[in-house]
């Protein structure tokens, strides 16, 4: 009977330990989040900003939404086209960022540490660019991409 009780206690103890380790391993450390946000910004700069694809996308969204609000299908198509022309390196880190399900505030707090990586700053005061309006439109359905565009434009600072 003692052996059975000892065996049951050992199994229970091992179960509790393995469950607590699973919880710890699923949490992403702040350092890992910072690294992923930094890599996303770097790859976004290389894939979209430096190539001019970012400006084309922002202008297109801004232009189409200036006359009438974009419907869900139009926005979905524009975003998918934009993501479809990006480098695989950017897409890899972007989808890892999406998988983290960070809040936009958490993204901004981390991204602001990498201010020196911001290449194309436009603010809400430069309405002719439409950058902030476009990023707000995208952010309604794609929070991570919207936050990235918003940060690149400098919109969250106002």
PDB file of C-alpha atoms in Angstrom:
ATOM      1  CA  UNK A   1       0.000   0.000   0.000  1.00  0.00           C
ATOM      2  CA  UNK A   2       2.843   2.393   0.825  1.00  0.00           C
ATOM      3  CA  UNK A   3       4.447   1.711  -2.556  1.00  0.00           C
ATOM      4  CA  UNK A   4       1.187   2.497  -4.329  1.00  0.00           C
ATOM      5  CA  UNK A   5       0.795   5.716  -2.338  1.00  0.00           C
ATOM      6  CA  UNK A   6       4.415   6.688  -3.065  1.00  0.00           C
ATOM      7  CA  UNK A   7       3.962   5.892  -6.756  1.00  0.00           C
ATOM      8  CA  UNK A   8       0.773   8.017  -6.900  1.00  0.00           C
ATOM      9  CA  UNK A   9       2.499  10.944  -5.171  1.00  0.00           C
ATOM     10  CA  UNK A  10       5.466  10.799  -7.549  1.00  0.00           C
ATOM     11  CA  UNK A  11       3.212  10.723 -10.625  1.00  0.00           C
ATOM     12  CA  UNK A  12       1.144  13.640  -9.261  1.00  0.00           C
ATOM     13  CA  UNK A  13       4.288  15.620  -8.509  1.00  0.00           C
ATOM     14  CA  UNK A  14       5.672  15.018 -11.995  1.00  0.00           C
ATOM     15  CA  UNK A  15       2.363  16.052 -13.560  1.00  0.00           C
ATOM     16  CA  UNK A  16       2.295  19.328 -11.630  1.00  0.00           C
ATOM     17  CA  UNK A  17       5.912  20.083 -12.548  1.00  0.00           C
ATOM     18  CA  UNK A  18       5.364  19.391 -16.254  1.00  0.00           C
ATOM     19  CA  UNK A  19       2.237  21.577 -16.335  1.00  0.00           C
ATOM     20  CA  UNK A  20       4.022  24.506 -14.709  1.00  0.00           C
ATOM     21  CA  UNK A  21       6.897  24.179 -17.186  1.00  0.00           C
ATOM     22  CA  UNK A  22       4.458  24.273 -20.106  1.00  0.00           C
ATOM     23  CA  UNK A  23       3.043  27.578 -18.859  1.00  0.00           C
ATOM     24  CA  UNK A  24       6.519  29.067 -18.525  1.00  0.00           C
ATOM     25  CA  UNK A  25       7.572  27.943 -21.985  1.00  0.00           C
ATOM     26  CA  UNK A  26       4.511  29.456 -23.699  1.00  0.00           C
ATOM     27  CA  UNK A  27       5.195  32.918 -22.325  1.00  0.00           C
ATOM     28  CA  UNK A  28       7.388  35.046 -24.560  1.00  0.00           C
ATOM     29  CA  UNK A  29      10.009  37.070 -22.758  1.00  0.00           C
ATOM     30  CA  UNK A  30      10.265  40.814 -23.180  1.00  0.00           C
ATOM     31  CA  UNK A  31      13.705  40.402 -24.770  1.00  0.00           C
ATOM     32  CA  UNK A  32      12.225  38.071 -27.399  1.00  0.00           C
ATOM     33  CA  UNK A  33       9.413  40.536 -28.112  1.00  0.00           C
ATOM     34  CA  UNK A  34      11.908  43.397 -28.415  1.00  0.00           C
ATOM     35  CA  UNK A  35      14.041  41.393 -30.814  1.00  0.00           C
ATOM     36  CA  UNK A  36      11.016  40.444 -32.934  1.00  0.00           C
ATOM     37  CA  UNK A  37       9.709  44.030 -33.090  1.00  0.00           C
ATOM     38  CA  UNK A  38      13.164  45.297 -34.040  1.00  0.00           C
ATOM     39  CA  UNK A  39      13.541  42.658 -36.769  1.00  0.00           C
ATOM     40  CA  UNK A  40      10.042  43.456 -38.063  1.00  0.00           C
ATOM     41  CA  UNK A  41      10.907  47.155 -38.335  1.00  0.00           C
ATOM     42  CA  UNK A  42      14.224  46.401 -40.052  1.00  0.00           C
ATOM     43  CA  UNK A  43      12.629  44.026 -42.547  1.00  0.00           C
ATOM     44  CA  UNK A  44       9.719  46.431 -43.114  1.00  0.00           C
ATOM     45  CA  UNK A  45      12.212  49.163 -43.940  1.00  0.00           C
ATOM     46  CA  UNK A  46      14.090  46.896 -46.335  1.00  0.00           C
ATOM     47  CA  UNK A  47      11.030  45.354 -47.961  1.00  0.00           C
ATOM     48  CA  UNK A  48       8.496  48.177 -48.095  1.00  0.00           C
ATOM     49  CA  UNK A  49       9.927  51.595 -47.255  1.00  0.00           C
ATOM     50  CA  UNK A  50      13.189  51.603 -49.206  1.00  0.00           C
ATOM     51  CA  UNK A  51      11.550  49.979 -52.223  1.00  0.00           C
ATOM     52  CA  UNK A  52       8.724  52.541 -52.400  1.00  0.00           C
ATOM     53  CA  UNK A  53       6.033  49.876 -51.967  1.00  0.00           C
ATOM     54  CA  UNK A  54       5.020  51.393 -48.644  1.00  0.00           C
ATOM     55  CA  UNK A  55       4.433  54.859 -50.070  1.00  0.00           C
ATOM     56  CA  UNK A  56       2.513  53.423 -53.037  1.00  0.00           C
ATOM     57  CA  UNK A  57       0.311  51.395 -50.698  1.00  0.00           C
ATOM     58  CA  UNK A  58      -0.353  54.314 -48.355  1.00  0.00           C
ATOM     59  CA  UNK A  59      -1.182  56.622 -51.257  1.00  0.00           C
ATOM     60  CA  UNK A  60      -3.492  54.033 -52.785  1.00  0.00           C
ATOM     61  CA  UNK A  61      -5.401  53.418 -49.536  1.00  0.00           C
ATOM     62  CA  UNK A  62      -5.572  57.127 -48.805  1.00  0.00           C
ATOM     63  CA  UNK A  63      -6.758  57.986 -52.299  1.00  0.00           C
ATOM     64  CA  UNK A  64      -9.461  55.323 -52.371  1.00  0.00           C
ATOM     65  CA  UNK A  65     -10.694  56.089 -48.874  1.00  0.00           C
ATOM     66  CA  UNK A  66     -10.751  59.870 -49.389  1.00  0.00           C
ATOM     67  CA  UNK A  67     -13.839  59.737 -51.603  1.00  0.00           C
ATOM     68  CA  UNK A  68     -15.732  56.933 -49.868  1.00  0.00           C
ATOM     69  CA  UNK A  69     -14.859  54.663 -46.966  1.00  0.00           C
ATOM     70  CA  UNK A  70     -13.256  51.398 -48.048  1.00  0.00           C
ATOM     71  CA  UNK A  71     -15.382  48.337 -47.589  1.00  0.00           C
ATOM     72  CA  UNK A  72     -14.021  45.184 -46.015  1.00  0.00           C
ATOM     73  CA  UNK A  73     -13.441  43.374 -49.327  1.00  0.00           C
ATOM     74  CA  UNK A  74     -11.530  46.274 -50.919  1.00  0.00           C
ATOM     75  CA  UNK A  75      -9.328  46.720 -47.883  1.00  0.00           C
ATOM     76  CA  UNK A  76      -8.687  42.976 -47.655  1.00  0.00           C
ATOM     77  CA  UNK A  77      -7.630  42.896 -51.306  1.00  0.00           C
ATOM     78  CA  UNK A  78      -5.326  45.905 -50.942  1.00  0.00           C
ATOM     79  CA  UNK A  79      -3.644  44.520 -47.821  1.00  0.00           C
ATOM     80  CA  UNK A  80      -3.211  41.061 -49.365  1.00  0.00           C
ATOM     81  CA  UNK A  81      -1.702  42.641 -52.497  1.00  0.00           C
ATOM     82  CA  UNK A  82       0.642  44.703 -50.321  1.00  0.00           C
ATOM     83  CA  UNK A  83       1.717  41.683 -48.283  1.00  0.00           C
ATOM     84  CA  UNK A  84       2.022  39.625 -51.461  1.00  0.00           C
ATOM     85  CA  UNK A  85       4.775  41.857 -52.856  1.00  0.00           C
ATOM     86  CA  UNK A  86       6.867  41.906 -49.678  1.00  0.00           C
ATOM     87  CA  UNK A  87      10.033  39.935 -49.087  1.00  0.00           C
ATOM     88  CA  UNK A  88       9.828  36.552 -47.417  1.00  0.00           C
ATOM     89  CA  UNK A  89      12.065  37.818 -44.606  1.00  0.00           C
ATOM     90  CA  UNK A  90       9.541  40.527 -43.734  1.00  0.00           C
ATOM     91  CA  UNK A  91       6.593  38.150 -43.973  1.00  0.00           C
ATOM     92  CA  UNK A  92       8.300  35.645 -41.679  1.00  0.00           C
ATOM     93  CA  UNK A  93       8.863  38.155 -38.866  1.00  0.00           C
ATOM     94  CA  UNK A  94       5.518  39.884 -39.462  1.00  0.00           C
ATOM     95  CA  UNK A  95       3.557  36.660 -39.029  1.00  0.00           C
ATOM     96  CA  UNK A  96       5.580  35.828 -35.903  1.00  0.00           C
ATOM     97  CA  UNK A  97       4.578  39.260 -34.577  1.00  0.00           C
ATOM     98  CA  UNK A  98       0.928  38.553 -35.405  1.00  0.00           C
ATOM     99  CA  UNK A  99       1.172  35.235 -33.553  1.00  0.00           C
ATOM    100  CA  UNK A 100       2.286  37.057 -30.384  1.00  0.00           C
ATOM    101  CA  UNK A 101      -1.020  38.973 -30.349  1.00  0.00           C
ATOM    102  CA  UNK A 102       0.564  42.038 -28.758  1.00  0.00           C
ATOM    103  CA  UNK A 103      -1.534  45.100 -28.025  1.00  0.00           C
ATOM    104  CA  UNK A 104      -0.827  48.182 -30.105  1.00  0.00           C
ATOM    105  CA  UNK A 105       0.341  50.009 -26.982  1.00  0.00           C
ATOM    106  CA  UNK A 106       2.811  47.230 -26.208  1.00  0.00           C
ATOM    107  CA  UNK A 107       4.049  47.364 -29.804  1.00  0.00           C
ATOM    108  CA  UNK A 108       4.502  51.161 -29.623  1.00  0.00           C
ATOM    109  CA  UNK A 109       6.332  50.951 -26.288  1.00  0.00           C
ATOM    110  CA  UNK A 110       8.793  48.461 -27.704  1.00  0.00           C
ATOM    111  CA  UNK A 111       9.079  50.085 -31.142  1.00  0.00           C
ATOM    112  CA  UNK A 112       9.802  53.506 -29.621  1.00  0.00           C
ATOM    113  CA  UNK A 113      13.066  52.063 -28.308  1.00  0.00           C
ATOM    114  CA  UNK A 114      14.108  51.728 -31.946  1.00  0.00           C
ATOM    115  CA  UNK A 115      13.284  55.275 -33.021  1.00  0.00           C
ATOM    116  CA  UNK A 116      16.560  55.397 -34.959  1.00  0.00           C
ATOM    117  CA  UNK A 117      15.136  52.771 -37.336  1.00  0.00           C
ATOM    118  CA  UNK A 118      12.206  54.981 -38.387  1.00  0.00           C
ATOM    119  CA  UNK A 119      12.937  55.999 -41.973  1.00  0.00           C
ATOM    120  CA  UNK A 120       9.840  57.713 -43.276  1.00  0.00           C
ATOM    121  CA  UNK A 121       8.308  59.919 -40.599  1.00  0.00           C
ATOM    122  CA  UNK A 122       5.093  61.690 -41.533  1.00  0.00           C
ATOM    123  CA  UNK A 123       2.781  63.185 -38.969  1.00  0.00           C
ATOM    124  CA  UNK A 124      -0.921  63.862 -38.839  1.00  0.00           C
ATOM    125  CA  UNK A 125      -0.181  67.503 -39.587  1.00  0.00           C
ATOM    126  CA  UNK A 126       0.926  66.507 -43.081  1.00  0.00           C
ATOM    127  CA  UNK A 127      -2.566  65.529 -44.205  1.00  0.00           C
ATOM    128  CA  UNK A 128      -1.534  65.559 -47.853  1.00  0.00           C
ATOM    129  CA  UNK A 129       0.389  62.355 -47.290  1.00  0.00           C
ATOM    130  CA  UNK A 130      -2.643  60.483 -45.964  1.00  0.00           C
ATOM    131  CA  UNK A 131      -0.260  58.239 -44.090  1.00  0.00           C
ATOM    132  CA  UNK A 132      -2.064  58.325 -40.763  1.00  0.00           C
ATOM    133  CA  UNK A 133      -5.489  57.975 -42.334  1.00  0.00           C
ATOM    134  CA  UNK A 134      -4.324  54.958 -44.323  1.00  0.00           C
ATOM    135  CA  UNK A 135      -2.742  53.317 -41.301  1.00  0.00           C
ATOM    136  CA  UNK A 136      -5.921  53.898 -39.279  1.00  0.00           C
ATOM    137  CA  UNK A 137      -7.989  52.260 -42.038  1.00  0.00           C
ATOM    138  CA  UNK A 138      -5.681  49.247 -42.151  1.00  0.00           C
ATOM    139  CA  UNK A 139      -5.479  49.047 -38.352  1.00  0.00           C
ATOM    140  CA  UNK A 140      -9.210  48.561 -38.064  1.00  0.00           C
ATOM    141  CA  UNK A 141      -8.853  45.008 -39.414  1.00  0.00           C
ATOM    142  CA  UNK A 142      -5.108  44.302 -39.202  1.00  0.00           C
ATOM    143  CA  UNK A 143      -3.996  45.634 -35.846  1.00  0.00           C
ATOM    144  CA  UNK A 144      -0.347  44.597 -36.173  1.00  0.00           C
ATOM    145  CA  UNK A 145       0.080  45.990 -39.688  1.00  0.00           C
ATOM    146  CA  UNK A 146      -1.890  49.098 -38.704  1.00  0.00           C
ATOM    147  CA  UNK A 147       0.351  49.606 -35.663  1.00  0.00           C
ATOM    148  CA  UNK A 148       3.479  49.172 -37.795  1.00  0.00           C
ATOM    149  CA  UNK A 149       2.230  51.665 -40.392  1.00  0.00           C
ATOM    150  CA  UNK A 150       1.074  54.030 -37.661  1.00  0.00           C
ATOM    151  CA  UNK A 151       4.472  53.868 -35.982  1.00  0.00           C
ATOM    152  CA  UNK A 152       6.304  54.373 -39.289  1.00  0.00           C
ATOM    153  CA  UNK A 153       4.175  57.473 -39.935  1.00  0.00           C
ATOM    154  CA  UNK A 154       4.650  58.785 -36.408  1.00  0.00           C
ATOM    155  CA  UNK A 155       0.888  58.982 -35.903  1.00  0.00           C
ATOM    156  CA  UNK A 156       0.729  57.529 -32.389  1.00  0.00           C
ATOM    157  CA  UNK A 157       2.793  60.401 -31.010  1.00  0.00           C
ATOM    158  CA  UNK A 158       0.027  62.943 -31.433  1.00  0.00           C
TER     159      UNK A 158
END
